[in-house]
PDB file of C-alpha atoms in Angstrom:
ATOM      1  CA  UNK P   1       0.000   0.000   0.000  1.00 84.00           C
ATOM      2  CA  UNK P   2       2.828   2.595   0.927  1.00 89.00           C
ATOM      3  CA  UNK P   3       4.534   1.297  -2.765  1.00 90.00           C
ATOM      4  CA  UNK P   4       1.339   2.475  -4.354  1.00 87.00           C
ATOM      5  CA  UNK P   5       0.323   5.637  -2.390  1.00 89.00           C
ATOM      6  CA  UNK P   6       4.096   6.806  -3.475  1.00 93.00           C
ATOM      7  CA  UNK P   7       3.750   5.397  -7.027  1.00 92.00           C
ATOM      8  CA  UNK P   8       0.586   7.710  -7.578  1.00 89.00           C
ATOM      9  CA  UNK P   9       2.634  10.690  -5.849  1.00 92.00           C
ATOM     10  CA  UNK P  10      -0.070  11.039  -2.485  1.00 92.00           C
ATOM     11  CA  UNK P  11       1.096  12.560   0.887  1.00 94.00           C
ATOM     12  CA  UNK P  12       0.370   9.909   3.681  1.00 94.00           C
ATOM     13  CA  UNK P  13       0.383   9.150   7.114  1.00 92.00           C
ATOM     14  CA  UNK P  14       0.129   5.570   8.207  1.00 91.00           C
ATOM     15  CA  UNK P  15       0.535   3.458  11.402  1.00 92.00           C
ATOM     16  CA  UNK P  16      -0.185  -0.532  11.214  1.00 88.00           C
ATOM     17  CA  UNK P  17      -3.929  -0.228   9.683  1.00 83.00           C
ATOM     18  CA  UNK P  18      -4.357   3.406  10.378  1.00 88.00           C
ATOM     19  CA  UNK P  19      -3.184   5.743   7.193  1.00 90.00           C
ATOM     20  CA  UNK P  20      -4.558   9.560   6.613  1.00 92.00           C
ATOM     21  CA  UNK P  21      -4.028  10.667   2.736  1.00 94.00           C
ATOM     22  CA  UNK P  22      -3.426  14.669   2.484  1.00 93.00           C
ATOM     23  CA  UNK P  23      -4.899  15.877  -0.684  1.00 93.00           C
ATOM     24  CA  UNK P  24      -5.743  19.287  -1.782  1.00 91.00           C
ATOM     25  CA  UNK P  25     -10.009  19.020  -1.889  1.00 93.00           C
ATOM     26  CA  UNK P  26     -12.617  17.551  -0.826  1.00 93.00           C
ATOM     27  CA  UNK P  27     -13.515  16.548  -4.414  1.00 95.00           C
ATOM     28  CA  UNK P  28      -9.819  14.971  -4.933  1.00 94.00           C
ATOM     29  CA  UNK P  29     -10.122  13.259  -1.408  1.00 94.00           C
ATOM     30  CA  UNK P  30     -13.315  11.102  -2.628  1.00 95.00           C
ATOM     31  CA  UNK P  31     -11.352  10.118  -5.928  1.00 93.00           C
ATOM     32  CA  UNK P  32      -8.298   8.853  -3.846  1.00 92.00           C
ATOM     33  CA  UNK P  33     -10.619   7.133  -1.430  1.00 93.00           C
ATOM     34  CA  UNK P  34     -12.048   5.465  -4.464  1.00 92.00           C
ATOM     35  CA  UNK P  35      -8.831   4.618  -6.156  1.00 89.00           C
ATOM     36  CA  UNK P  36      -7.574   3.419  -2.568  1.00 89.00           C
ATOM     37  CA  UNK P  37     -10.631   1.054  -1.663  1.00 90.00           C
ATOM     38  CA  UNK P  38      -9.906  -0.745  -5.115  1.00 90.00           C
ATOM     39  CA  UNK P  39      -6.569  -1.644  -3.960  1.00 86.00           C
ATOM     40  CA  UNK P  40      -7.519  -2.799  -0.610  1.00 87.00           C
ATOM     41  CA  UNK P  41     -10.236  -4.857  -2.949  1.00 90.00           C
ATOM     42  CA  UNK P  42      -7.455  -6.617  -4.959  1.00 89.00           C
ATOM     43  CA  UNK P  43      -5.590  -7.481  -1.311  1.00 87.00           C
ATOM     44  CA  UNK P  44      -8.487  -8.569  -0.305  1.00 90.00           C
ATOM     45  CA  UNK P  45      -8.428  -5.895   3.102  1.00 87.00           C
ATOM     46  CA  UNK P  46     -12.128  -4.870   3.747  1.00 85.00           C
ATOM     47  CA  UNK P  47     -11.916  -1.092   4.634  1.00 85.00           C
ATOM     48  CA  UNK P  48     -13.332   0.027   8.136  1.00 86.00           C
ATOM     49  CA  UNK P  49     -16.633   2.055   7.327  1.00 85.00           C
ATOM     50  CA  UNK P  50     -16.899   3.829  10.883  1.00 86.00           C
ATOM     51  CA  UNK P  51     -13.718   4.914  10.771  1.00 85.00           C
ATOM     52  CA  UNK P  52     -13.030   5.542   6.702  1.00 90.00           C
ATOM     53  CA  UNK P  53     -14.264   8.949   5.395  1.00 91.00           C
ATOM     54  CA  UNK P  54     -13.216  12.350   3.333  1.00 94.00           C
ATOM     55  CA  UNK P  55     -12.825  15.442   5.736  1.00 91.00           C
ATOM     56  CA  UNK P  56     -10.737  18.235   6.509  1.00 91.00           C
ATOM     57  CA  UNK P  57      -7.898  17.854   8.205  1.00 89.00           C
ATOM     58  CA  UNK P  58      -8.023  20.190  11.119  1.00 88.00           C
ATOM     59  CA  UNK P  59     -10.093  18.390  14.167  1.00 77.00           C
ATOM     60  CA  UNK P  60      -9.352  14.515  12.711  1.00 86.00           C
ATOM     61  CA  UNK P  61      -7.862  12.470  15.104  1.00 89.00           C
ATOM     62  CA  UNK P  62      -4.842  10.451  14.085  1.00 92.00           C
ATOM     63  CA  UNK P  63      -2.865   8.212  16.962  1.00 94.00           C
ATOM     64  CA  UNK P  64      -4.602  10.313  19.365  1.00 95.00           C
ATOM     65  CA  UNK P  65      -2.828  13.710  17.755  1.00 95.00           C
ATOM     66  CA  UNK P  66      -4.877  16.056  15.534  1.00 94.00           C
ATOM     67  CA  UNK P  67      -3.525  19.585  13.637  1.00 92.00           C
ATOM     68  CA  UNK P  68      -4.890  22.994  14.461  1.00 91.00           C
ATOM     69  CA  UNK P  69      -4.249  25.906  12.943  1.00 88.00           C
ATOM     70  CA  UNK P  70      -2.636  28.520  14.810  1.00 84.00           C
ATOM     71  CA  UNK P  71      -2.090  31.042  12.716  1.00 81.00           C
ATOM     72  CA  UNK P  72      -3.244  31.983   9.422  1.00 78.00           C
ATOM     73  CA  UNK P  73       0.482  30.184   8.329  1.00 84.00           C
ATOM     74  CA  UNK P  74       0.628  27.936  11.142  1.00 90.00           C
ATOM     75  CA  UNK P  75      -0.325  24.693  12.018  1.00 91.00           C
ATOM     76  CA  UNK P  76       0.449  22.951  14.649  1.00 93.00           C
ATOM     77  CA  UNK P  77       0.884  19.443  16.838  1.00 94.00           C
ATOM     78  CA  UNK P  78      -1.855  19.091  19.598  1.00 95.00           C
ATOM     79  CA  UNK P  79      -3.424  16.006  21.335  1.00 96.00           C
ATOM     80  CA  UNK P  80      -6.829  15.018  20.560  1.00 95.00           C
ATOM     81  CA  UNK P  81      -9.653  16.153  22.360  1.00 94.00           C
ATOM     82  CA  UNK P  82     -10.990  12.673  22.770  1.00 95.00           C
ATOM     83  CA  UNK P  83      -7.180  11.808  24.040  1.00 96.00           C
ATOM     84  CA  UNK P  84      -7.710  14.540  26.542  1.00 97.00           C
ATOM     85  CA  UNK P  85     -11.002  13.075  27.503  1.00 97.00           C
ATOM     86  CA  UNK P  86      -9.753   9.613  28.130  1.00 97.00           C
ATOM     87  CA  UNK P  87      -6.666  10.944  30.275  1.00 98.00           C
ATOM     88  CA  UNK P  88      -9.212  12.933  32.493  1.00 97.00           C
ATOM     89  CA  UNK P  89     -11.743  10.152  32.855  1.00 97.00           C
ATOM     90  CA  UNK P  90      -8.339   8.138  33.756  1.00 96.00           C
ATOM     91  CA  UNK P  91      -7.002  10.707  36.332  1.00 96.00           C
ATOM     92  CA  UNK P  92     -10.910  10.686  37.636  1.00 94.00           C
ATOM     93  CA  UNK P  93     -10.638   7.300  38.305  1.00 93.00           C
ATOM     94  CA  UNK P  94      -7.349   7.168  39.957  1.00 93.00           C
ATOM     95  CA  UNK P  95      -8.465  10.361  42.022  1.00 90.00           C
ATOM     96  CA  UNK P  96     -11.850   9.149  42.850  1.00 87.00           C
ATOM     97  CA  UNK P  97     -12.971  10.195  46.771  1.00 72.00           C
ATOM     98  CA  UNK P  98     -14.940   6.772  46.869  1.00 74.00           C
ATOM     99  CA  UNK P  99     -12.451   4.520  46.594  1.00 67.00           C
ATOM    100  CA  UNK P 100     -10.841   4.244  49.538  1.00 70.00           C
ATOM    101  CA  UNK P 101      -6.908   5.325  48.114  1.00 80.00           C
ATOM    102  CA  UNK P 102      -4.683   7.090  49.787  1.00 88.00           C
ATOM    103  CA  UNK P 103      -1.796   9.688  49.058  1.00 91.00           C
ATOM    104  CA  UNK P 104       0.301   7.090  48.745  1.00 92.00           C
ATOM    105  CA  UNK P 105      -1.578   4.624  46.111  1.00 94.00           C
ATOM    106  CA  UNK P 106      -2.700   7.501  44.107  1.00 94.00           C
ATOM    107  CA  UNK P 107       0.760   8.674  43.851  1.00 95.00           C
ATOM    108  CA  UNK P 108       1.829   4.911  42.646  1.00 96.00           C
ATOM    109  CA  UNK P 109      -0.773   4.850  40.182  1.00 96.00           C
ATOM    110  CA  UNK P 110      -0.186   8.289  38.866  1.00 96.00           C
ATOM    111  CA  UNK P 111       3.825   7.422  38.503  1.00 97.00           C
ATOM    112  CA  UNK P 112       2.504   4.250  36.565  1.00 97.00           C
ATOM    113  CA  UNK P 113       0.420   6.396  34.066  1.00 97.00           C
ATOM    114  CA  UNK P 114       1.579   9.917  34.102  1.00 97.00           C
ATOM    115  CA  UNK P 115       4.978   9.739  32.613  1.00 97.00           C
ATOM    116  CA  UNK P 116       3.867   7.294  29.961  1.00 97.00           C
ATOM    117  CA  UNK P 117       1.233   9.262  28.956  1.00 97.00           C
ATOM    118  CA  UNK P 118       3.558  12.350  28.740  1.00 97.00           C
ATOM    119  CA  UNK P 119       5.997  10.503  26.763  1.00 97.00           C
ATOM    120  CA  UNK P 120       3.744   9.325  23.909  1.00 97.00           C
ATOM    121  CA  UNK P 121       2.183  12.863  23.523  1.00 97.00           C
ATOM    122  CA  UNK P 122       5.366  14.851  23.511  1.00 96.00           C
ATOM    123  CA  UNK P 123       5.269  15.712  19.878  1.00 95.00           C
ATOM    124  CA  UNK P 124       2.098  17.866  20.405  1.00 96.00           C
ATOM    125  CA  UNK P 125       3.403  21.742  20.220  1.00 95.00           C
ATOM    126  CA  UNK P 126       0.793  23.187  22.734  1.00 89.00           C
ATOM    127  CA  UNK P 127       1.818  23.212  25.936  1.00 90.00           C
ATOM    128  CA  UNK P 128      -0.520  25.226  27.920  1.00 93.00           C
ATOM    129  CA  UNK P 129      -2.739  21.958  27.377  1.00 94.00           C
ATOM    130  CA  UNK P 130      -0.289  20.457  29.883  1.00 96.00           C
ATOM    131  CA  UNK P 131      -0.497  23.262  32.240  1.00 96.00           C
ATOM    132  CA  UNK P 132      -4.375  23.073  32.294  1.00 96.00           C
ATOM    133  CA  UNK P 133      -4.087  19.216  32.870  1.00 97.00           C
ATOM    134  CA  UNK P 134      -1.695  19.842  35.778  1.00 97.00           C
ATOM    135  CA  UNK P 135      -3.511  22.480  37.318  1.00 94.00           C
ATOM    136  CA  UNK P 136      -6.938  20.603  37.075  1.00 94.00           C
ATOM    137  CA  UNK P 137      -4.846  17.215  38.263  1.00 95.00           C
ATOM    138  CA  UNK P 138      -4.038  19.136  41.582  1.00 94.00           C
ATOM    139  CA  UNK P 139      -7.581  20.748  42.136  1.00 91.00           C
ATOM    140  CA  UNK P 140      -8.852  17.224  42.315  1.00 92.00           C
ATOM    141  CA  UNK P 141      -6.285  16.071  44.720  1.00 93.00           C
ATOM    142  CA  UNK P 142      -6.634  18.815  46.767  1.00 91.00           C
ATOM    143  CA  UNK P 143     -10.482  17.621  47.178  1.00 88.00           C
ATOM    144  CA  UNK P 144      -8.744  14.722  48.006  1.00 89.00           C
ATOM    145  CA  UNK P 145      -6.585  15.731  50.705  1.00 89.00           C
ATOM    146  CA  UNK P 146      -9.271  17.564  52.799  1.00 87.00           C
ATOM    147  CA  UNK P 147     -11.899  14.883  52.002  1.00 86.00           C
ATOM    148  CA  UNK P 148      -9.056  12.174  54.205  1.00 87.00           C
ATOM    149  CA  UNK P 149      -8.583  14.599  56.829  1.00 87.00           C
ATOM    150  CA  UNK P 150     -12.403  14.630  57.140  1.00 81.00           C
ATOM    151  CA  UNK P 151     -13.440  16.812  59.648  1.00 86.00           C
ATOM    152  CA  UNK P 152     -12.919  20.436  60.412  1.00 87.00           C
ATOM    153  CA  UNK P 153     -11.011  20.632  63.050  1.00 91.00           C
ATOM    154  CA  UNK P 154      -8.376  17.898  61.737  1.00 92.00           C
ATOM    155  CA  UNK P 155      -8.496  20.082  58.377  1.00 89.00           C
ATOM    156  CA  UNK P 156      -7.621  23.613  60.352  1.00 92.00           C
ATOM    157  CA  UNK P 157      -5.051  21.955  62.233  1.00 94.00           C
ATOM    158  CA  UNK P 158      -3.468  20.720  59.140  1.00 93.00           C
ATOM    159  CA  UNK P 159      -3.653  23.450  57.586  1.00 92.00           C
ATOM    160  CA  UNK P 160      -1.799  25.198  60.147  1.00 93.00           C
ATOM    161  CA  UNK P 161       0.932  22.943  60.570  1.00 95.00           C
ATOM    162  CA  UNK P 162       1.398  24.214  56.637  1.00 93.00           C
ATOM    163  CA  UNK P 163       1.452  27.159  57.759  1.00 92.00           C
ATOM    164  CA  UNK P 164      -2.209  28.690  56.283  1.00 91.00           C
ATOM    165  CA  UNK P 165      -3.389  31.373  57.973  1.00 91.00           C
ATOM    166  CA  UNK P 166      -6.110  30.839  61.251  1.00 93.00           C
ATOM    167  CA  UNK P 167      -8.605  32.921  58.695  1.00 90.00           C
ATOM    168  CA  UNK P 168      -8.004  30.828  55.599  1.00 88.00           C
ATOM    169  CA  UNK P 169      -7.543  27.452  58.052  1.00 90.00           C
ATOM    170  CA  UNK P 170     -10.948  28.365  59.204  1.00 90.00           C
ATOM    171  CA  UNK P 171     -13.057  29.295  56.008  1.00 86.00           C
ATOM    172  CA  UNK P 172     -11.926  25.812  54.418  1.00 85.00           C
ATOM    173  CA  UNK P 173     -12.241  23.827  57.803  1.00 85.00           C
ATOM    174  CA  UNK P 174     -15.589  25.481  57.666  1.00 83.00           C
ATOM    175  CA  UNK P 175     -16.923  24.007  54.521  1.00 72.00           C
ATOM    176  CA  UNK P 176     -16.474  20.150  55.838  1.00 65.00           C
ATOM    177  CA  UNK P 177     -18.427  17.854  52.963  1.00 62.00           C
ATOM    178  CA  UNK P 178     -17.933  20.399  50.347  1.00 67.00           C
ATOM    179  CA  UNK P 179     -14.290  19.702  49.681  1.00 67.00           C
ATOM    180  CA  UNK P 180     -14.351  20.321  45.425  1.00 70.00           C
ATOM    181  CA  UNK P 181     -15.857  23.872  45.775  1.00 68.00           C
ATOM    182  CA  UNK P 182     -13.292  24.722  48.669  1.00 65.00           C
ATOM    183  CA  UNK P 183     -10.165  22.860  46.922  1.00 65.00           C
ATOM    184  CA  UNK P 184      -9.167  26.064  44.807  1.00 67.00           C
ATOM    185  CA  UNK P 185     -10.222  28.959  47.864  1.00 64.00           C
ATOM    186  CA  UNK P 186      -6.396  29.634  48.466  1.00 78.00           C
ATOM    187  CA  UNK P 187      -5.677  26.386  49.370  1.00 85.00           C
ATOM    188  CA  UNK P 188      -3.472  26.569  46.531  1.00 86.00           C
ATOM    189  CA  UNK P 189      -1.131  28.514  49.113  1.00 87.00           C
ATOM    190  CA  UNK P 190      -0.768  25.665  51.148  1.00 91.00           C
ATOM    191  CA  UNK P 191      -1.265  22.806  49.197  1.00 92.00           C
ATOM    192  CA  UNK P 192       1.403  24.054  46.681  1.00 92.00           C
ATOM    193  CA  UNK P 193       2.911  22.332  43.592  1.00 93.00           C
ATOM    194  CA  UNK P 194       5.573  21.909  46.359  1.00 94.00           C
ATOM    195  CA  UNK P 195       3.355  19.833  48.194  1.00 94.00           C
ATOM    196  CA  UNK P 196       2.457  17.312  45.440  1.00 95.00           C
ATOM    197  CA  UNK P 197       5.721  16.988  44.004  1.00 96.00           C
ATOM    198  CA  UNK P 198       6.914  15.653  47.532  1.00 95.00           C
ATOM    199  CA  UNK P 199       4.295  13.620  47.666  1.00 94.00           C
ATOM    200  CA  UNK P 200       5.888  12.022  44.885  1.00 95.00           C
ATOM    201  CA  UNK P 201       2.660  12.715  42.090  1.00 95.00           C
ATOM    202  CA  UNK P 202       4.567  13.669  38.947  1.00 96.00           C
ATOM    203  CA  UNK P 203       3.646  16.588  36.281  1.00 95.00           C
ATOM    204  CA  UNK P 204       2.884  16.859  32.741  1.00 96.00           C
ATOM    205  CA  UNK P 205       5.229  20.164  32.698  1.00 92.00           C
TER     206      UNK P 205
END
């Protein structure tokens, strides 16, 4: 197949069974994918309808990357959306405040996944994705944190012994049960990037 997508002069992209063709139209995209579906005929390869079809190439997902256009002359790397969705509804998991984990495990399972995750996606050229990640990473383990100390007056106390203020201690000792809504109310003072990266959870930047 790569023989005859260079033979008829096509720009391609292809991993195992996944391949993206770059043409110039929407018109010339349906000719190739016509052309193309006759050679997977004569190999016998049956062609994947869900996943087959003739679009532009801004917002397609390919190895969980896609292209967006930056600039009127630039285009750039970036990770899918639905990549970002999976790594969230994996982080949600690993962070959940029902499951019984503490620091400690989530930190294990976040070195297990974390790292690789960062790894595979480091072509993508937009890195305040990874900032927003990291920053929404430690607002749920903030929630976290407070939700295991579990009631007010072992939250003020431990907030003091990081040095919080009696006012700020107070206002987030305060709002026992609610721990999501008070995770970002300046506990970001005391629960610092600091904090987590002691704890051993690593970051995306």
């Amino acid at each position: 197949m790569d023989q005859d997508l260079q033979r008829r002069g096509h720009r391609f992209a292809r991993y195992a069974d996944d391949c993206n063709v770059y043409v110039r139209s929407q018109k010339a995209g349906e000719r190739v994918l016509l052309s193309l579906r006759k050679l997977y005929d004569k190999r016998h390869l049956k062609v994947n309808e869900k996943k087959t079809e003739v679009g532009p190439v801004f917002g397609r997902k390919f190895l969980g990357y896609c292209l967006r256009r930056w600039s009127k002359d630039t285009v750039k790397i970036a990770v899918a959306p639905k990549a970002l969705d999976t790594f969230k509804q994996r982080i949600r998991l690993i962070t959940s405040r029902v499951g019984g984990n503490g620091m400690t495990q989530i930190a294990e399972q976040m070195q297990a996944y974390l790292p690789g995750w960062k790894s595979y996606f480091r072509l993508a050229q937009t890195p305040h994705i990874f900032k927003h990640l990291d920053s929404w990473t430690r607002h749920r383990l903030r929630a976290i944190q407070l939700k295991h100390w579990r009631v007010g007056t072992t939250v003020y106390s431990r907030l003091r012994a990081l040095g919080a203020t009696h006012e700020l201690a107070a206002q987030i000792a305060g709002g026992a049960g609610h721990w999501w809504g008070h995770s970002e109310a300046g506990l970001n003072r005391v629960l610092t990037v600091k904090y987590f990266d002691d704890l051993g959870i690593p970051r995306l930047t």
